[in-house]
JSON list of C-alpha atoms in Angstrom, two decimals:
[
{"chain": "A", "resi": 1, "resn": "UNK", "atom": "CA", "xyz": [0.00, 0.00, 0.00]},
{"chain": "A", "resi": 2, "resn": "UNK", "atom": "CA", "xyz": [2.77, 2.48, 0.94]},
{"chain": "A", "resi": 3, "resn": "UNK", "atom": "CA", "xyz": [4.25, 1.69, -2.65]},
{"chain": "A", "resi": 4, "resn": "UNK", "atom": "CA", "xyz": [1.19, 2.82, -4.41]},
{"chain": "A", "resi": 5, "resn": "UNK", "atom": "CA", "xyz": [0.67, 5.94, -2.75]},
{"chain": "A", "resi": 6, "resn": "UNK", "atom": "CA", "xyz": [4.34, 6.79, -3.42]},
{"chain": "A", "resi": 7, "resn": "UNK", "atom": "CA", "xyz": [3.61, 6.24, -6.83]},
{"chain": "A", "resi": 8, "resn": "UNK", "atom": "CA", "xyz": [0.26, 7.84, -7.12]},
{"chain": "A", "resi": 9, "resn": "UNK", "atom": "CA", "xyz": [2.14, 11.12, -4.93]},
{"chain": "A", "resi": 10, "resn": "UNK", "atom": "CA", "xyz": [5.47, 10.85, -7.47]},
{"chain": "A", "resi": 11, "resn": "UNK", "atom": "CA", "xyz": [3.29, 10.91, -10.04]},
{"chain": "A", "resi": 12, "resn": "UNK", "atom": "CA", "xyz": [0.70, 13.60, -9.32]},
{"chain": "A", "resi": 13, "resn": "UNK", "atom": "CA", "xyz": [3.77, 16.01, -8.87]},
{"chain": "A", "resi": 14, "resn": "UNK", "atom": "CA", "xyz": [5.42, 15.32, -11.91]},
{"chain": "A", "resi": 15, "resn": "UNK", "atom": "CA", "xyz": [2.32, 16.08, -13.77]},
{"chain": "A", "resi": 16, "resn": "UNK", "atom": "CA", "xyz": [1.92, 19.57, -11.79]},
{"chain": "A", "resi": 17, "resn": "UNK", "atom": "CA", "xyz": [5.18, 20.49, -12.83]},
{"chain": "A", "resi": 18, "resn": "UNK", "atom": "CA", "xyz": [4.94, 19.66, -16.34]},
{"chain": "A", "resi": 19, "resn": "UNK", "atom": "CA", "xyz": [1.65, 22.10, -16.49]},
{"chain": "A", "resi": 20, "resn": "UNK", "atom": "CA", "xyz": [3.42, 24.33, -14.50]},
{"chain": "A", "resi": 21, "resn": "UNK", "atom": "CA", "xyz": [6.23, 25.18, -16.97]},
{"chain": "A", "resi": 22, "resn": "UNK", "atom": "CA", "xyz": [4.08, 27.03, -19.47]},
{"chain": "A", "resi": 23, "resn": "UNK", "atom": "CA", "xyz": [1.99, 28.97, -16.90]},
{"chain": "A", "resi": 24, "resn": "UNK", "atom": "CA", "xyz": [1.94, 32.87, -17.33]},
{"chain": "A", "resi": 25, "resn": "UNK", "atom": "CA", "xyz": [1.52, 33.51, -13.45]},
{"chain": "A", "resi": 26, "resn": "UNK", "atom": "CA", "xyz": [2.79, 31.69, -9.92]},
{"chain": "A", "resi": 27, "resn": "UNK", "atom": "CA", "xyz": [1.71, 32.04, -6.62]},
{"chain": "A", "resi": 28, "resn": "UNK", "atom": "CA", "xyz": [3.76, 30.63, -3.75]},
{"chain": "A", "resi": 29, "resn": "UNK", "atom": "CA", "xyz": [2.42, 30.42, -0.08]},
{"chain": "A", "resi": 30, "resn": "UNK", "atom": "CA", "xyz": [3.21, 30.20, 3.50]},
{"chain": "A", "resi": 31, "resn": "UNK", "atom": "CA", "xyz": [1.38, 29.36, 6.91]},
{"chain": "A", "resi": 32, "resn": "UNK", "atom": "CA", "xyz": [1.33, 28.56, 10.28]},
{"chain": "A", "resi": 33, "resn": "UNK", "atom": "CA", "xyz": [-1.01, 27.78, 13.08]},
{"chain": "A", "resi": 34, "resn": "UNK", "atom": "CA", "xyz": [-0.92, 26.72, 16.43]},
{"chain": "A", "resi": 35, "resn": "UNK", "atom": "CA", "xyz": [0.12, 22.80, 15.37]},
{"chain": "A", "resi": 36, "resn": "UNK", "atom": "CA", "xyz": [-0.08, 22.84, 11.76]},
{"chain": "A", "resi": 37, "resn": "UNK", "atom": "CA", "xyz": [1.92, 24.14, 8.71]},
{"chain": "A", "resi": 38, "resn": "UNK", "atom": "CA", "xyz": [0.16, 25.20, 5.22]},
{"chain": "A", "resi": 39, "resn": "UNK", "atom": "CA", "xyz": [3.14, 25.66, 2.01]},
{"chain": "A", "resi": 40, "resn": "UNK", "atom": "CA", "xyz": [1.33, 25.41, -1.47]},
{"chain": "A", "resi": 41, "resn": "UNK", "atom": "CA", "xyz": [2.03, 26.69, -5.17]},
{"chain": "A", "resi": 42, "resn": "UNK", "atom": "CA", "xyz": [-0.19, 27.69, -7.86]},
{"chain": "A", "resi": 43, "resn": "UNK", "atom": "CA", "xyz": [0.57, 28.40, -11.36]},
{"chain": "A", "resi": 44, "resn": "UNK", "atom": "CA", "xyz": [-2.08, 29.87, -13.51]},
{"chain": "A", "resi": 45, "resn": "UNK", "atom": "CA", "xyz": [-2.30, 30.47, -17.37]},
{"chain": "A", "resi": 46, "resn": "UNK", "atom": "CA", "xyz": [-5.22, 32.06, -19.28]},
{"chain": "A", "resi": 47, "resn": "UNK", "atom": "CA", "xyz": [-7.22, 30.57, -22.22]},
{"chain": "A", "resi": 48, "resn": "UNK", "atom": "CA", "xyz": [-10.13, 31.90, -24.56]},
{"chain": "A", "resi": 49, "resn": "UNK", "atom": "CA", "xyz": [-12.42, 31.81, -22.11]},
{"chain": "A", "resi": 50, "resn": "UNK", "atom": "CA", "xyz": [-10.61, 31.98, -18.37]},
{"chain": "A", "resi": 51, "resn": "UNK", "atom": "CA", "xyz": [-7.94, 30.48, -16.71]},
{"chain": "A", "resi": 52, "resn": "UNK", "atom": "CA", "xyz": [-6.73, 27.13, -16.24]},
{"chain": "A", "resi": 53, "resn": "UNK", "atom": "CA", "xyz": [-5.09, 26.65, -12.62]},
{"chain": "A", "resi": 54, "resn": "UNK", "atom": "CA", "xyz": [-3.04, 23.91, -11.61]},
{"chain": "A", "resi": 55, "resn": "UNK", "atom": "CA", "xyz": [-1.37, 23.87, -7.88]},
{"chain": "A", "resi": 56, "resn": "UNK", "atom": "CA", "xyz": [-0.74, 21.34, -5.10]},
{"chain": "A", "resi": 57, "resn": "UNK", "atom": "CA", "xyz": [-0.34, 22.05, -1.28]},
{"chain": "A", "resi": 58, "resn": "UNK", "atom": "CA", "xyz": [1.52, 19.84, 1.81]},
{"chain": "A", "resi": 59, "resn": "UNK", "atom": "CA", "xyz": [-0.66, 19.94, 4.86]},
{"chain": "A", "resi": 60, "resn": "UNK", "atom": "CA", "xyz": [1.16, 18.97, 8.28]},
{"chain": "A", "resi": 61, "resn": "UNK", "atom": "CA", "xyz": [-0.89, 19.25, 11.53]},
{"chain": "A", "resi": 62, "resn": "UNK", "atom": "CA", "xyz": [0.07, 17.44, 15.08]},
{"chain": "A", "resi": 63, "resn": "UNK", "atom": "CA", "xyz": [-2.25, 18.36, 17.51]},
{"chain": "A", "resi": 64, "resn": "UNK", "atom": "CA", "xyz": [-1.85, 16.02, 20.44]},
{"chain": "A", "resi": 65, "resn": "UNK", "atom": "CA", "xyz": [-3.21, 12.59, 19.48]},
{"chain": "A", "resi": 66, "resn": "UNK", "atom": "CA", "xyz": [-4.06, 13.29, 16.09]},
{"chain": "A", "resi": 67, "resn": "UNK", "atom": "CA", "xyz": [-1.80, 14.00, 13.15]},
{"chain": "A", "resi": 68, "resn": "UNK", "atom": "CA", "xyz": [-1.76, 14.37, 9.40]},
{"chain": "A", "resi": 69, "resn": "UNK", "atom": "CA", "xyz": [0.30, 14.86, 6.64]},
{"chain": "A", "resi": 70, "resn": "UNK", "atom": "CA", "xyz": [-1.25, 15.73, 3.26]},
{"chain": "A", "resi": 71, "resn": "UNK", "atom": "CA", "xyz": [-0.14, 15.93, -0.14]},
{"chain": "A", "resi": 72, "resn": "UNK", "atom": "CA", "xyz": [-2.65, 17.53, -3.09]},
{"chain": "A", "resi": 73, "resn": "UNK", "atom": "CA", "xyz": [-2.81, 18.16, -6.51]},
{"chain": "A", "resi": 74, "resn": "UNK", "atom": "CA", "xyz": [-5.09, 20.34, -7.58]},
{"chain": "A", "resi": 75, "resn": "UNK", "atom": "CA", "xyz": [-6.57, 21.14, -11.53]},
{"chain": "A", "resi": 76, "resn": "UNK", "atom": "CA", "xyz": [-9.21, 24.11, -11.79]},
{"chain": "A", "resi": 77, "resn": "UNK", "atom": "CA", "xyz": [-10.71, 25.95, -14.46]},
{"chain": "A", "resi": 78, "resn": "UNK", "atom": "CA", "xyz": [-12.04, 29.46, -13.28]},
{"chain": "A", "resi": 79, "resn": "UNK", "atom": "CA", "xyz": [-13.41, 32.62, -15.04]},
{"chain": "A", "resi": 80, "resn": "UNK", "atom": "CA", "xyz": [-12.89, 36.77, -13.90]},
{"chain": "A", "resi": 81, "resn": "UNK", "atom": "CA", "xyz": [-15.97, 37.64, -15.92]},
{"chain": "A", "resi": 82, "resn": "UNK", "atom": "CA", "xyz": [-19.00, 36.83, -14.05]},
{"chain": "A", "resi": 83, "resn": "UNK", "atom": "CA", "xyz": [-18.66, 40.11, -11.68]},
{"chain": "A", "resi": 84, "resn": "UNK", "atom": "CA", "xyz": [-15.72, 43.46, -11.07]},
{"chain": "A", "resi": 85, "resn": "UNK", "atom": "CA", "xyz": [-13.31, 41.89, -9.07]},
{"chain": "A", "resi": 86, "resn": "UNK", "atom": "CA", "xyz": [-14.92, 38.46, -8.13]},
{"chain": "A", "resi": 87, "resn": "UNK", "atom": "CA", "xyz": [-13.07, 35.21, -9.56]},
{"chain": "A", "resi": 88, "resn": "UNK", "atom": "CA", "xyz": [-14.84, 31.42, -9.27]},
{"chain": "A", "resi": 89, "resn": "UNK", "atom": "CA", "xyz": [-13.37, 28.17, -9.82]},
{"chain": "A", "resi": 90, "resn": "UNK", "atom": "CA", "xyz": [-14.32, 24.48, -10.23]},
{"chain": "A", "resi": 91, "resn": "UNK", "atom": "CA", "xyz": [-12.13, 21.56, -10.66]},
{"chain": "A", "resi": 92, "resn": "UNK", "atom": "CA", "xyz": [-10.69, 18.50, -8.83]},
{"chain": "A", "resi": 93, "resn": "UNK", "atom": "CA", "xyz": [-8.34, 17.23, -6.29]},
{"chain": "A", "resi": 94, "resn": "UNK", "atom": "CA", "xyz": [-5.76, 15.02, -5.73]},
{"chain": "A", "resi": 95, "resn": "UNK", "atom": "CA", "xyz": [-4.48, 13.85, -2.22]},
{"chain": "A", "resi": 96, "resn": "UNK", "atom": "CA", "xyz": [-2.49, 11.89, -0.77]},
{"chain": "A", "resi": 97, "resn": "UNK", "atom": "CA", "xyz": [-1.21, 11.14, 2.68]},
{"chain": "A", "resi": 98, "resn": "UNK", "atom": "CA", "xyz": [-1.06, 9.67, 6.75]},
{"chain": "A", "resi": 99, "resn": "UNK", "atom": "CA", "xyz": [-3.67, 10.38, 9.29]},
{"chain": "A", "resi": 100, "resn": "UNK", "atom": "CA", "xyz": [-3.12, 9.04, 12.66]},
{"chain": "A", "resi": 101, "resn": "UNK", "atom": "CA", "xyz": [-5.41, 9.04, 15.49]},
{"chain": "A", "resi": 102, "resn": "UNK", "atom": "CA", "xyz": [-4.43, 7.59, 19.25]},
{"chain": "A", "resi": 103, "resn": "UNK", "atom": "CA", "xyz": [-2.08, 5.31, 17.52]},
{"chain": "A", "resi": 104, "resn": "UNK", "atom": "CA", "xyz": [-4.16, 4.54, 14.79]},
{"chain": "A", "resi": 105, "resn": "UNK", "atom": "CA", "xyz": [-1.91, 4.92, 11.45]},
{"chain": "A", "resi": 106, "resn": "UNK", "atom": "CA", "xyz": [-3.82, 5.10, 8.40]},
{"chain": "A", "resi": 107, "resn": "UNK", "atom": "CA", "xyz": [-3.07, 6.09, 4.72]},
{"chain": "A", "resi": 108, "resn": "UNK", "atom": "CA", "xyz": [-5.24, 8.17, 2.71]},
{"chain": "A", "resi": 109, "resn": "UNK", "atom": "CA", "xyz": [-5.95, 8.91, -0.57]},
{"chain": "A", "resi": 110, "resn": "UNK", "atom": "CA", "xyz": [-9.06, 10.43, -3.01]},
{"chain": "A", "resi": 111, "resn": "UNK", "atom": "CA", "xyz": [-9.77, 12.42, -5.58]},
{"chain": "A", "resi": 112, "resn": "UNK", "atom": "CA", "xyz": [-12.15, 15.11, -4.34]},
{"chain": "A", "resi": 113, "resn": "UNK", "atom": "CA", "xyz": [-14.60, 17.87, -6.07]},
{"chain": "A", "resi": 114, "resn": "UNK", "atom": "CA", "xyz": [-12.98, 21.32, -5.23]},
{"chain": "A", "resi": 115, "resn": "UNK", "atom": "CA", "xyz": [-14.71, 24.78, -5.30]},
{"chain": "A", "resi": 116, "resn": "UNK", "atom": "CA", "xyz": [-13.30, 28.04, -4.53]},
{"chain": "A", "resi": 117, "resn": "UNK", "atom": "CA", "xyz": [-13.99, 31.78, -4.87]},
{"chain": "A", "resi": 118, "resn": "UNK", "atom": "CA", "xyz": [-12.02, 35.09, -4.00]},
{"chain": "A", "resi": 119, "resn": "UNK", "atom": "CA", "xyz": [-13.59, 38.91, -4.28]},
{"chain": "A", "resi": 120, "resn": "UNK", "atom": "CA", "xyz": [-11.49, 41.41, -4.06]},
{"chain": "A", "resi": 121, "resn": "UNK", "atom": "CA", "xyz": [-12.52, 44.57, -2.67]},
{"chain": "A", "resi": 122, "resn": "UNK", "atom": "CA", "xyz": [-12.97, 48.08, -4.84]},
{"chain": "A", "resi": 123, "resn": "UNK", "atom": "CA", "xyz": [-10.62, 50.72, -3.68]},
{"chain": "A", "resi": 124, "resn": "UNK", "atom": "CA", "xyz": [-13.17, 53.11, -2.49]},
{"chain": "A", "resi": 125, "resn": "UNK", "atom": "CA", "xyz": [-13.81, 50.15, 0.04]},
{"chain": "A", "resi": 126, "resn": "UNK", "atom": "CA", "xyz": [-10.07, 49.47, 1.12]},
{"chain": "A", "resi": 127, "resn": "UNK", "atom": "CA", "xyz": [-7.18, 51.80, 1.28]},
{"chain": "A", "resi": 128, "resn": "UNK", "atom": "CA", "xyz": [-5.06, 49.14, 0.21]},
{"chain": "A", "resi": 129, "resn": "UNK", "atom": "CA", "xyz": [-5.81, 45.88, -1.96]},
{"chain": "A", "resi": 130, "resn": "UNK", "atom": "CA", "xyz": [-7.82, 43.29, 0.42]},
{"chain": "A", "resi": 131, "resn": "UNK", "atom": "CA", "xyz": [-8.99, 39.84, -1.49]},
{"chain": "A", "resi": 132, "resn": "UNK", "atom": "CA", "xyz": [-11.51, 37.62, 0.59]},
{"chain": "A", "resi": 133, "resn": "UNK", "atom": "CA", "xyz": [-11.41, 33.78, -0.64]},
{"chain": "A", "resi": 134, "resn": "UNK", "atom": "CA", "xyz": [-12.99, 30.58, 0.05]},
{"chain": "A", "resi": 135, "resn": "UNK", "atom": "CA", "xyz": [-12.63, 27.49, -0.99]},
{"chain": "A", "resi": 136, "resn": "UNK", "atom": "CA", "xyz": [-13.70, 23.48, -0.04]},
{"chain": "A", "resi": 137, "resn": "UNK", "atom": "CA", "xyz": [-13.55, 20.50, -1.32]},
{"chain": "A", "resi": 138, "resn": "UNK", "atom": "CA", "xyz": [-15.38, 16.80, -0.73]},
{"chain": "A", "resi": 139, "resn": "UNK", "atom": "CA", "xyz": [-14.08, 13.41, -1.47]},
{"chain": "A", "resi": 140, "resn": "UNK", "atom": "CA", "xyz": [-17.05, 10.83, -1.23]},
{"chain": "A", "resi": 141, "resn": "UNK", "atom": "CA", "xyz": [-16.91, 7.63, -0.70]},
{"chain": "A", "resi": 142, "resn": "UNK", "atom": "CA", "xyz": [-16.50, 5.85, -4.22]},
{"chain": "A", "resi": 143, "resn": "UNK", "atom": "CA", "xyz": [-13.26, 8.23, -4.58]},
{"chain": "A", "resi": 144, "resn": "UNK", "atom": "CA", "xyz": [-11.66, 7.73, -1.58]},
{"chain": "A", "resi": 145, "resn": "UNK", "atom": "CA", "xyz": [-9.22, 5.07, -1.30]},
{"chain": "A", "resi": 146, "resn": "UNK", "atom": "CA", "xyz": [-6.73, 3.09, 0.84]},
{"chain": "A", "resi": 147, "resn": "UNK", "atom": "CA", "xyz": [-8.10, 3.57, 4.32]},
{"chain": "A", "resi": 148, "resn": "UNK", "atom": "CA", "xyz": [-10.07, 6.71, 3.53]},
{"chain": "A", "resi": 149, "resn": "UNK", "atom": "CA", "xyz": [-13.78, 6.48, 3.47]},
{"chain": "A", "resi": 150, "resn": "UNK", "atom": "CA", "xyz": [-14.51, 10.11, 2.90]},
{"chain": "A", "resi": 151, "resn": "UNK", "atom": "CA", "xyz": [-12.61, 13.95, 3.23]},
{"chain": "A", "resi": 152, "resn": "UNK", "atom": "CA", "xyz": [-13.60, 17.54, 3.82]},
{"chain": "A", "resi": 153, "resn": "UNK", "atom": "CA", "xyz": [-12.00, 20.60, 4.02]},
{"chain": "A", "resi": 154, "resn": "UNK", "atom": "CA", "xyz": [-13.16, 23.79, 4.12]},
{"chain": "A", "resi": 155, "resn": "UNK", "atom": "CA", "xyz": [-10.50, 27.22, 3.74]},
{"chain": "A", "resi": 156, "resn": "UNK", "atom": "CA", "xyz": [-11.54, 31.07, 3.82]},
{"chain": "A", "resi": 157, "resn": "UNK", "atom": "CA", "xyz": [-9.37, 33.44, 4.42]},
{"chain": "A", "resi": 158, "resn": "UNK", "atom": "CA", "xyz": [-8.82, 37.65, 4.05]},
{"chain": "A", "resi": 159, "resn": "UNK", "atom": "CA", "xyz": [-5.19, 38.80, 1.90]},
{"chain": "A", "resi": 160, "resn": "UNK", "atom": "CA", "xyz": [-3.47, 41.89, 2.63]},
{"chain": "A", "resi": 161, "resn": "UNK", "atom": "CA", "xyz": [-1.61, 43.10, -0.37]},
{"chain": "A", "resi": 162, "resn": "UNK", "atom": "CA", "xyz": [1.04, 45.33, 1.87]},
{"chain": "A", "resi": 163, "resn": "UNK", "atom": "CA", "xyz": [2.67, 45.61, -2.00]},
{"chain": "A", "resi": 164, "resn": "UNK", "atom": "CA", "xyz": [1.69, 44.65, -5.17]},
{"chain": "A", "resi": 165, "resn": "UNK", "atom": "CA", "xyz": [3.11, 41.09, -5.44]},
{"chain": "A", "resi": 166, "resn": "UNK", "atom": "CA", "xyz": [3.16, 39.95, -1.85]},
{"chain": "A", "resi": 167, "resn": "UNK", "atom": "CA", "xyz": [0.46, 39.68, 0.94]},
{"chain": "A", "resi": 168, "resn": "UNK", "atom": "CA", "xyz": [-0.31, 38.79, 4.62]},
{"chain": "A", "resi": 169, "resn": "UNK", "atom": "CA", "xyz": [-2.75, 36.52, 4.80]},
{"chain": "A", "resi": 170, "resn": "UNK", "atom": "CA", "xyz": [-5.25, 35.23, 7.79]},
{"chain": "A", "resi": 171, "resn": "UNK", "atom": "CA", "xyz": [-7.16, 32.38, 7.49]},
{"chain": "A", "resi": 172, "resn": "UNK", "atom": "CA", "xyz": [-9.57, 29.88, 8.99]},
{"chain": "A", "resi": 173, "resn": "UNK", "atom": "CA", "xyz": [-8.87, 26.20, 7.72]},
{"chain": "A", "resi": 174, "resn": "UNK", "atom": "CA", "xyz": [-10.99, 22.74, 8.75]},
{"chain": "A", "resi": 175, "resn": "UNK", "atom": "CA", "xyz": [-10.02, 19.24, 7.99]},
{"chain": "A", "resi": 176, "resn": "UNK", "atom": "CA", "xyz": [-12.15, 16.42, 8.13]},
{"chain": "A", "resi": 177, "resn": "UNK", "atom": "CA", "xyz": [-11.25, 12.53, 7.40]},
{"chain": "A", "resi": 178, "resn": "UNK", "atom": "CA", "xyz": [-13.59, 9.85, 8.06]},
{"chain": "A", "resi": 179, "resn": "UNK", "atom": "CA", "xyz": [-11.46, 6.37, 8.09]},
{"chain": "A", "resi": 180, "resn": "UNK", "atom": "CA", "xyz": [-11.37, 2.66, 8.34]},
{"chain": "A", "resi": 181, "resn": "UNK", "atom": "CA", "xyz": [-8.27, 0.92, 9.03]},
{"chain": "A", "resi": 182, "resn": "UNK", "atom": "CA", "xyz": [-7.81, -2.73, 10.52]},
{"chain": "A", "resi": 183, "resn": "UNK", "atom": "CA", "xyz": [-11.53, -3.18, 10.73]},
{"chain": "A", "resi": 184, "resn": "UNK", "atom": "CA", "xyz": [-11.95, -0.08, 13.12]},
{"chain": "A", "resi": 185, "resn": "UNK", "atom": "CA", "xyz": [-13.78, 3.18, 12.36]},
{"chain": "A", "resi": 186, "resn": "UNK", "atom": "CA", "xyz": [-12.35, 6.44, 13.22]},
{"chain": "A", "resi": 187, "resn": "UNK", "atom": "CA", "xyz": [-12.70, 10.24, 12.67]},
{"chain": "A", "resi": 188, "resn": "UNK", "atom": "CA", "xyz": [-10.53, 13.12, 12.50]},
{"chain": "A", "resi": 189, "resn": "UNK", "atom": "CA", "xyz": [-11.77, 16.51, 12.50]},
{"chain": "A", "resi": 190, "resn": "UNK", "atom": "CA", "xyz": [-9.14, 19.34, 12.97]},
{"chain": "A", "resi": 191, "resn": "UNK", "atom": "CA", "xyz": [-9.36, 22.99, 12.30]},
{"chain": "A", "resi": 192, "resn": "UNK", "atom": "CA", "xyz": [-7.11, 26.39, 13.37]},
{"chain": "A", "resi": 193, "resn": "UNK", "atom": "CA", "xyz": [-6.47, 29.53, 12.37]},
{"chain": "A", "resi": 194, "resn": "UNK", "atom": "CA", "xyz": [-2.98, 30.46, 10.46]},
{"chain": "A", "resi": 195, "resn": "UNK", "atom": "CA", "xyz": [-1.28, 33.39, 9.52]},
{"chain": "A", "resi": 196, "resn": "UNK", "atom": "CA", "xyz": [1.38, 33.55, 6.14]},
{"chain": "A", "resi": 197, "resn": "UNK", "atom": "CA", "xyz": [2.41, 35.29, 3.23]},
{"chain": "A", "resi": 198, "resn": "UNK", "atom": "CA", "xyz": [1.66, 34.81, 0.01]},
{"chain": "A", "resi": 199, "resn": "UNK", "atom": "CA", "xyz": [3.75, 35.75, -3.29]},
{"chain": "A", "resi": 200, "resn": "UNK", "atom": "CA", "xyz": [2.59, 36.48, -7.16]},
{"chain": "A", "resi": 201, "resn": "UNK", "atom": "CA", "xyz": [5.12, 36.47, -9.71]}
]
């Protein structure tokens, strides 16, 4: 089992950085809670219509008896049309990982439905640039593998652009993995607040 979710993990990120090489736009980020640590990269490239995204993120959170480690993959297609300042995107993701729980040591893997949205506010609003995002995204049960039986997290967030290609973030972030593992049923449910910094180039 281990060897198939290094595969499925190698694999996922050599994809990502294959898309990644012709992308017109990156974002790189940064955060930290109480007992978890958020790093991601997106890279972003427009088409006739929108934008194509592609991105992963490594999730690690130890928070006394229950710990995680997540690796994603994520492929969205999104559109800056619909409204001034407002961007939505649908698409999927890939993860990969450990969740333990009181000993229990279980590996995890799906491919989940991922939403997300981020408005950014008009200046006569904010002195400086402010972007409020949100985004989730659900695994069910026919696309969760290994141990998983299902996943859910949920992500919003406010961006302070303190200059034009870098900003402080805050953000709320839940976790959620419902798992079977050596005939025994378990759930993790985790959530904190972080703080980070984010970087367009």
């Amino acid at each position: 089992m281990k060897r198939t979710l290094i595969i499925l993990g190698t694999t996922l990120l050599v994809l990502s950085l294959a898309v990644m090489a012709g992308a017109e736009s990156y974002r790189v980020e940064l955060h930290a809670g109480g007992s978890s640590i958020h790093a991601g990269m997106d890279a972003k490239y427009y088409v006739n219509r929108g934008y194509m995204k592609i991105g992963g993120d490594l999730v690690y959170s130890d928070d006394d008896d229950e710990k995680y480690t997540i690796g994603d993959v994520r492929f969205l297609v999104g559109s800056e049309t619909l409204y001034p300042g407002l961007e939505v995107e649908l698409g999927f993701k890939g993860l990969v990982g450990k969740a333990e729980d009181e000993g229990d040591d279980a590996e995890v893997a799906g491919l989940g439905f991922m939403g997300a949205v981020a408005y950014k506010l008009p200046e006569y609003i904010a002195p400086i640039p402010i972007e409020v995002w949100l985004n989730m995204t659900g695994a069910p049960e026919p696309l969760s593998f290994a141990d998983l039986e299902s996943y859910f997290d949920f992500k919003t967030g406010v961006s302070f652009y303190i200059v034009e290609s870098a900003a402080a973030v805050v953000s709320y972030r839940y976790h959620s993995f419902e798992v079977e593992e050596n005939g025994d049923d378990y759930d993790i449910r985790d959530d904190t607040f972080t703080v980070g910094l984010q970087i367009n180039f």
